[in-house]
CSV table of C-alpha atoms in Angstrom, one decimal:
chain,number,residue,atom,x,y,z
A,1,MET,CA,7.6,5.2,6.1
A,2,SER,CA,4.9,5.9,4.9
A,3,ALA,CA,3.8,2.3,5.9
A,4,VAL,CA,3.9,3.0,9.5
A,5,MET,CA,2.2,6.4,8.9
A,6,ASN,CA,-0.5,4.6,7.5
A,7,VAL,CA,-1.3,1.9,10.6
A,8,LEU,CA,-0.7,5.7,13.2
A,9,GLY,CA,-2.9,7.5,11.0
A,10,GLU,CA,-5.4,4.4,11.2
A,11,THR,CA,-5.1,3.5,14.4
A,12,SER,CA,-5.7,6.8,15.3
A,13,LEU,CA,-9.1,7.5,13.8
A,14,GLY,CA,-10.4,4.2,14.8
A,15,ALA,CA,-9.6,5.0,18.5
A,16,ALA,CA,-11.1,8.5,18.4
A,17,GLN,CA,-14.4,6.6,16.8
A,18,ALA,CA,-14.0,4.8,19.0
A,19,VAL,CA,-14.1,7.1,22.2
A,20,LEU,CA,-16.7,9.6,20.2
A,21,GLY,CA,-19.5,6.2,19.6
A,22,ILE,CA,-18.8,6.5,24.1
A,23,GLY,CA,-19.4,9.9,24.5
A,24,ALA,CA,-22.5,10.2,22.4
A,25,VAL,CA,-23.7,8.0,24.4
A,26,VAL,CA,-22.4,8.9,28.2
A,27,VAL,CA,-23.2,12.6,27.7
A,28,PRO,CA,-27.1,13.0,25.7
A,29,LEU,CA,-27.7,9.8,29.3
A,30,MET,CA,-25.7,11.7,31.9
A,31,ILE,CA,-27.7,15.0,31.1
A,32,ALA,CA,-31.3,12.6,31.3
A,33,VAL,CA,-30.1,11.4,34.4
A,34,GLU,CA,-29.2,14.8,35.8
A,35,VAL,CA,-33.3,16.0,34.7
A,36,LEU,CA,-34.7,12.7,35.7
A,37,LYS,CA,-33.2,13.4,39.3
A,38,ALA,CA,-33.6,17.3,40.1
A,39,LEU,CA,-37.2,15.8,39.5
A,40,ASN,CA,-37.5,13.8,42.1
A,41,VAL,CA,-38.6,10.8,39.4
A,42,PHE,CA,-36.2,8.0,40.8
A,43,GLN,CA,-37.9,7.9,44.6
A,44,ARG,CA,-40.8,8.4,42.7
A,45,LEU,CA,-40.6,5.7,40.2
A,46,SER,CA,-39.4,3.4,43.4
A,47,ASP,CA,-42.8,4.0,45.0
A,48,TRP,CA,-44.1,3.1,42.7
A,49,LEU,CA,-42.5,0.0,41.9
A,50,ALA,CA,-42.1,-0.9,45.6
A,51,PRO,CA,-44.9,-3.4,45.4
A,52,ALA,CA,-42.9,-5.4,42.2
A,53,ALA,CA,-39.9,-5.4,44.6
A,54,ARG,CA,-41.8,-7.3,47.5
A,55,GLY,CA,-43.0,-9.5,44.9
A,56,LEU,CA,-38.7,-10.9,44.7
A,57,GLY,CA,-38.8,-10.8,48.7
A,58,LEU,CA,-37.2,-7.7,49.0
A,59,SER,CA,-38.7,-4.9,51.8
A,60,ALA,CA,-40.1,-2.1,50.1
A,61,ASN,CA,-37.0,-0.5,51.6
A,62,ALA,CA,-35.0,-2.1,49.0
A,63,ALA,CA,-36.8,-0.2,46.1
A,64,PHE,CA,-35.0,2.8,46.0
A,65,PRO,CA,-31.9,1.1,46.0
A,66,LEU,CA,-32.8,-1.2,43.6
A,67,VAL,CA,-33.9,1.4,40.8
A,68,ALA,CA,-30.8,3.3,42.0
A,69,GLY,CA,-28.5,0.0,40.9
A,70,ALA,CA,-30.1,-0.7,38.3
A,71,VAL,CA,-30.5,2.7,36.3
A,72,LEU,CA,-27.3,3.8,37.6
A,73,GLY,CA,-25.1,1.5,38.3
A,74,LEU,CA,-23.2,-0.3,40.8
A,75,SER,CA,-20.1,2.7,40.6
A,76,TYR,CA,-22.5,5.1,40.2
A,77,GLY,CA,-25.2,4.2,42.6
A,78,SER,CA,-23.2,2.8,45.3
A,79,GLY,CA,-23.9,5.8,47.3
A,80,LEU,CA,-27.5,5.2,47.5
A,81,ILE,CA,-27.1,2.0,48.0
A,82,ILE,CA,-24.1,2.2,50.3
A,83,ASP,CA,-26.4,5.2,51.8
A,84,SER,CA,-29.3,3.0,53.1
A,85,ALA,CA,-27.2,0.2,53.6
A,86,GLN,CA,-25.7,1.8,57.0
A,87,GLU,CA,-29.2,3.9,57.6
A,88,GLY,CA,-30.7,0.2,58.5
A,89,ARG,CA,-32.8,0.2,56.0
A,90,LEU,CA,-32.1,-2.9,54.4
A,91,ASP,CA,-31.5,-6.7,56.2
A,92,ARG,CA,-29.6,-9.0,56.2
A,93,ARG,CA,-31.8,-9.7,53.3
A,94,ASP,CA,-32.3,-7.5,51.6
A,95,ALA,CA,-28.6,-6.9,50.9
A,96,TYR,CA,-28.1,-10.5,49.4
A,97,LEU,CA,-31.2,-10.7,47.1
A,98,LEU,CA,-29.8,-6.8,46.2
A,99,THR,CA,-26.8,-7.7,45.4
A,100,ALA,CA,-28.0,-10.9,43.3
A,101,PHE,CA,-30.4,-9.0,41.0
A,102,LEU,CA,-27.8,-5.4,40.8
A,103,ALA,CA,-25.3,-8.2,39.7
A,104,PRO,CA,-26.4,-9.0,36.3
A,105,CYS,CA,-28.7,-6.3,36.0
A,106,HIS,CA,-27.0,-2.9,36.8
A,107,ALA,CA,-26.3,0.8,35.0
A,108,VAL,CA,-28.5,-1.1,32.2
A,109,PHE,CA,-29.1,1.7,30.0
A,110,GLU,CA,-25.4,2.2,29.8
A,111,ASP,CA,-24.2,-0.3,29.6
A,112,THR,CA,-26.0,-1.5,27.3
A,113,LEU,CA,-26.2,1.8,24.6
A,114,ILE,CA,-22.1,1.7,24.3
A,115,PHE,CA,-22.5,-1.7,23.1
A,116,VAL,CA,-24.7,-0.3,20.4
A,117,PRO,CA,-22.0,1.9,18.0
A,118,LEU,CA,-20.4,-1.0,18.2
A,119,GLY,CA,-23.2,-3.6,16.3
A,120,ALA,CA,-25.2,-5.1,19.7
A,121,ASN,CA,-28.5,-5.5,19.6
A,122,PRO,CA,-29.6,-3.5,22.9
A,123,TRP,CA,-33.2,-4.7,23.5
A,124,VAL,CA,-31.0,-8.8,23.3
A,125,VAL,CA,-29.0,-7.2,25.6
A,126,LEU,CA,-31.6,-5.7,28.0
A,127,SER,CA,-33.9,-8.4,28.2
A,128,MET,CA,-31.7,-10.9,29.0
A,129,ARG,CA,-30.2,-8.7,31.3
A,130,PHE,CA,-33.3,-8.6,32.9
A,131,ALA,CA,-34.6,-11.5,32.8
A,132,ALA,CA,-31.4,-13.5,34.1
A,133,ALA,CA,-31.6,-10.4,36.9
A,134,VAL,CA,-35.0,-11.9,38.4
A,135,ALA,CA,-34.5,-15.3,38.5
A,136,VAL,CA,-32.1,-15.4,40.2
A,137,THR,CA,-33.3,-12.7,42.7
A,138,LEU,CA,-35.9,-15.9,42.7
A,139,VAL,CA,-33.7,-18.4,42.9
A,140,ALA,CA,-31.6,-16.7,45.9
A,141,GLY,CA,-34.7,-15.7,48.0
A,142,ARG,CA,-36.0,-19.4,47.5
A,143,LEU,CA,-32.0,-20.8,49.2
A,144,TRP,CA,-32.3,-17.7,51.7
A,145,ALA,CA,-35.9,-19.2,53.1
A,146,MET,CA,-34.6,-22.7,53.0
A,147,ARG,CA,-31.4,-21.9,54.9
A,148,GLU,CA,-34.1,-19.4,57.8
A,149,ARG,CA,-36.1,-22.8,58.1
A,150,ALA,CA,-33.3,-24.3,58.6
A,151,GLY,CA,-32.4,-21.8,61.6
A,152,ARG,CA,-29.1,-21.3,59.6
A,153,GLY,CA,-30.7,-17.8,58.1
A,154,LEU,CA,-28.0,-15.5,60.2
A,155,ARG,CA,-24.9,-17.5,59.6
A,156,ASP,CA,-25.2,-18.2,55.7
A,157,PRO,CA,-22.1,-19.9,54.5
A,158,ALA,CA,-22.7,-18.6,50.8
A,159,LEU,CA,-21.9,-15.3,52.3
A,160,GLY,CA,-18.7,-15.9,54.4
A,161,LYS,CA,-17.4,-14.0,56.8
A,162,GLU,CA,-18.5,-11.2,56.5
A,163,ASP,CA,-21.3,-12.2,57.4
A,164,ARG,CA,-22.4,-10.7,60.8
A,165,VAL,CA,-23.5,-6.6,60.6
B,1,MET,CA,-33.7,24.2,37.8
B,2,ILE,CA,-34.1,21.9,34.8
B,3,ALA,CA,-31.8,24.2,32.6
B,4,ALA,CA,-28.9,24.1,35.7
B,5,ALA,CA,-29.6,20.2,36.1
B,6,VAL,CA,-29.2,19.1,31.7
B,7,PHE,CA,-25.9,22.0,32.7
B,8,ARG,CA,-24.7,19.6,35.2
B,9,GLY,CA,-25.3,16.4,33.1
B,10,LEU,CA,-23.4,17.6,30.9
B,11,ARG,CA,-21.1,18.7,32.3
B,12,LYS,CA,-20.8,14.9,34.0
B,13,GLY,CA,-20.9,13.5,31.0
B,14,LEU,CA,-17.6,15.2,29.1
B,15,HIS,CA,-16.2,14.4,32.2
B,16,THR,CA,-17.4,10.4,32.3
B,17,THR,CA,-16.3,10.9,28.5
B,18,LEU,CA,-12.6,11.8,28.6
B,19,THR,CA,-12.0,9.6,31.7
B,20,LEU,CA,-13.2,6.8,29.9
B,21,ALA,CA,-10.9,7.7,26.8
B,22,LYS,CA,-8.2,6.7,29.5
B,23,ALA,CA,-9.3,3.2,29.2
B,24,VAL,CA,-10.8,3.6,25.9
B,25,VAL,CA,-7.3,4.4,24.0
B,26,PRO,CA,-4.9,2.2,24.9
B,27,ALA,CA,-6.5,-0.7,25.0
B,28,TYR,CA,-7.5,0.1,21.5
B,29,VAL,CA,-4.0,1.4,20.4
B,30,ALA,CA,-2.5,-1.5,22.2
B,31,VAL,CA,-4.8,-4.6,20.7
B,32,SER,CA,-4.8,-3.3,17.0
B,33,LEU,CA,-1.1,-2.6,16.9
B,34,LEU,CA,-0.9,-6.6,18.1
B,35,ALA,CA,-3.2,-7.1,15.5
B,36,ARG,CA,-0.6,-6.3,13.0
B,37,THR,CA,1.9,-9.3,14.5
B,38,PRO,CA,1.5,-13.0,14.7
B,39,VAL,CA,0.6,-12.5,19.0
B,40,LEU,CA,-3.2,-12.0,18.9
B,41,ASP,CA,-3.7,-14.3,15.8
B,42,TRP,CA,-1.5,-17.2,18.8
B,43,LEU,CA,-3.2,-15.9,21.4
B,44,GLY,CA,-7.0,-16.1,19.5
B,45,GLY,CA,-6.1,-19.9,18.6
B,46,LEU,CA,-5.3,-21.1,22.3
B,47,ALA,CA,-8.8,-19.6,23.4
B,48,THR,CA,-11.1,-20.5,19.7
B,49,PRO,CA,-11.6,-24.3,21.5
B,50,TRP,CA,-12.8,-21.8,24.7
B,51,LEU,CA,-14.3,-19.1,22.9
B,52,SER,CA,-16.4,-21.0,20.0
B,53,VAL,CA,-19.2,-21.9,23.6
B,54,LEU,CA,-19.9,-19.2,23.4
B,55,GLY,CA,-20.0,-18.5,19.4
B,56,LEU,CA,-16.9,-16.1,19.1
B,57,PRO,CA,-13.7,-16.3,17.4
B,58,GLY,CA,-11.0,-16.5,18.9
B,59,GLU,CA,-9.3,-12.9,19.2
B,60,ALA,CA,-12.5,-12.2,21.1
B,61,ALA,CA,-10.9,-13.8,24.3
B,62,LEU,CA,-8.7,-9.9,24.6
B,63,PRO,CA,-11.6,-7.8,25.0
B,64,LEU,CA,-13.4,-9.9,27.0
B,65,LEU,CA,-10.6,-10.9,29.4
B,66,LEU,CA,-9.5,-7.0,29.6
B,67,GLY,CA,-13.7,-6.5,30.3
B,68,MET,CA,-13.9,-8.6,33.1
B,69,PHE,CA,-10.6,-8.1,35.2
B,70,VAL,CA,-9.7,-4.3,33.5
B,71,SER,CA,-12.5,-2.4,33.0
B,72,LEU,CA,-15.3,-2.8,31.1
B,73,TYR,CA,-14.1,0.0,28.9
B,74,SER,CA,-10.9,-1.5,28.1
B,75,GLY,CA,-12.9,-4.3,27.2
B,76,ILE,CA,-14.5,-1.9,24.4
B,77,GLY,CA,-11.6,-0.3,23.4
B,78,ALA,CA,-10.3,-4.1,22.2
B,79,LEU,CA,-13.8,-5.0,20.7
B,80,ALA,CA,-14.2,-1.3,18.7
B,81,SER,CA,-10.4,-3.3,16.9
B,82,LEU,CA,-11.6,-6.1,15.9
B,83,GLU,CA,-14.4,-6.1,13.3
B,84,LEU,CA,-17.2,-8.1,14.8
B,85,GLY,CA,-20.7,-8.9,13.8
B,86,ALA,CA,-24.2,-7.8,15.3
B,87,ARG,CA,-24.3,-11.0,16.6
B,88,GLU,CA,-20.9,-11.1,17.8
B,89,ALA,CA,-21.3,-7.8,19.5
B,90,THR,CA,-24.6,-8.8,21.0
B,91,ILE,CA,-23.0,-11.9,22.7
B,92,VAL,CA,-19.9,-9.4,23.8
B,93,ALA,CA,-22.0,-7.5,25.3
B,94,VAL,CA,-24.2,-9.2,27.1
B,95,VAL,CA,-21.5,-11.6,28.4
B,96,LEU,CA,-19.2,-8.0,29.4
B,97,GLY,CA,-22.6,-6.7,30.5
B,98,VAL,CA,-23.3,-9.0,33.1
B,99,ALA,CA,-19.2,-9.5,34.3
B,100,HIS,CA,-17.9,-6.6,34.0
B,101,SER,CA,-15.1,-4.1,36.3
B,102,LEU,CA,-15.2,-6.8,38.6
B,103,VAL,CA,-12.5,-5.8,40.7
B,104,ILE,CA,-13.7,-2.3,41.6
B,105,GLU,CA,-18.0,-3.2,41.6
B,106,THR,CA,-17.1,-6.1,43.8
B,107,ALA,CA,-15.7,-3.2,46.1
B,108,VAL,CA,-18.9,-2.0,46.5
B,109,THR,CA,-20.7,-5.0,47.1
B,110,ARG,CA,-18.5,-5.9,50.4
B,111,GLN,CA,-19.4,-1.7,51.9
B,112,ILE,CA,-23.3,-3.9,52.1
B,113,GLY,CA,-22.2,-6.3,54.3
B,114,VAL,CA,-22.2,-9.7,51.3
B,115,ALA,CA,-18.7,-11.3,51.1
B,116,SER,CA,-17.3,-10.7,47.5
B,117,ARG,CA,-17.3,-14.7,46.8
B,118,PHE,CA,-21.0,-14.6,45.7
B,119,PRO,CA,-21.6,-12.1,43.2
B,120,LEU,CA,-18.0,-12.8,41.7
B,121,THR,CA,-18.7,-16.2,41.3
B,122,LEU,CA,-22.8,-15.7,39.9
B,123,ARG,CA,-21.5,-12.7,37.8
B,124,ILE,CA,-18.7,-14.7,36.2
B,125,GLY,CA,-21.0,-17.3,35.7
B,126,LEU,CA,-24.3,-16.1,34.8
B,127,GLY,CA,-22.4,-14.1,31.8
B,128,LEU,CA,-21.0,-17.2,30.3
B,129,ALA,CA,-23.8,-18.9,31.0
B,130,MET,CA,-25.6,-16.1,29.0
B,131,GLY,CA,-23.7,-15.5,26.3
B,132,ALA,CA,-23.5,-19.4,25.8
B,133,LEU,CA,-27.8,-19.9,25.6
B,134,LEU,CA,-27.8,-16.3,23.1
B,135,HIS,CA,-25.1,-17.7,21.6
B,136,ARG,CA,-27.4,-21.2,20.8
B,137,VAL,CA,-30.7,-19.1,20.6
B,138,TRP,CA,-29.5,-16.7,17.5
B,139,GLY,CA,-28.5,-20.0,14.6
B,140,GLY,CA,-25.8,-18.0,13.3
């Protein structure tokens, strides 16, 4: 009987620790995000990063959804990303390259920091994800340019049926 | 204005933590109870040859699968119940950082007009490739 109690005690203690570890990351992070939003930092950061976005083959309009997705994540930043797409500020090429960049590199602070209580090295995780995002976007940009030259840019087989926008 | 933002962040943070707890706790409890039965060892044995490519023990299959297909946080809950070293935890963080919550998040990219096949194969392939690369580079 006491063995069962021990198992239950250990398990609930461990689960509580895991939740506290996540809360210790998520709460300060969300406070920081709200303060940065109030100070309009994301808009300014994306203006500042527009040249870097162009270096990746994206238009300057894509800088804001890029920053929002990379920092806030796909679910949290999705409102901003989808708005930009629907207002017609993103063309097909932007949407494709944005997806390529954000696939390995979104919500980078939250997703990296929550692994720290489990012993992960945040610098290794951050730098690997960012490097992969840049590499994938550059390759995707080349592929897109090749298809465009071949006259198939608007009917990209890699994008499938939902290609018509 | 700043005080209001801090308060808003605090409320959102607590709310999110509570939501995440609903994913973390069941996964943590399930895996730590499973660890006391032969089931986890058996599953781990099946996964060992595959996961050795990533430098991970077989039992890491559970957090990886939960994180990829259910949600990142259920993967974290499962991972917390296994005791892995810093190197292994970093490898799991890289793989899951790239490829997680695939069912939900792929829906977002579909909204901007990119078919789900593209981010799905990209994230799973890239996540595994980066995990394998990190395993090679970080000798252990």
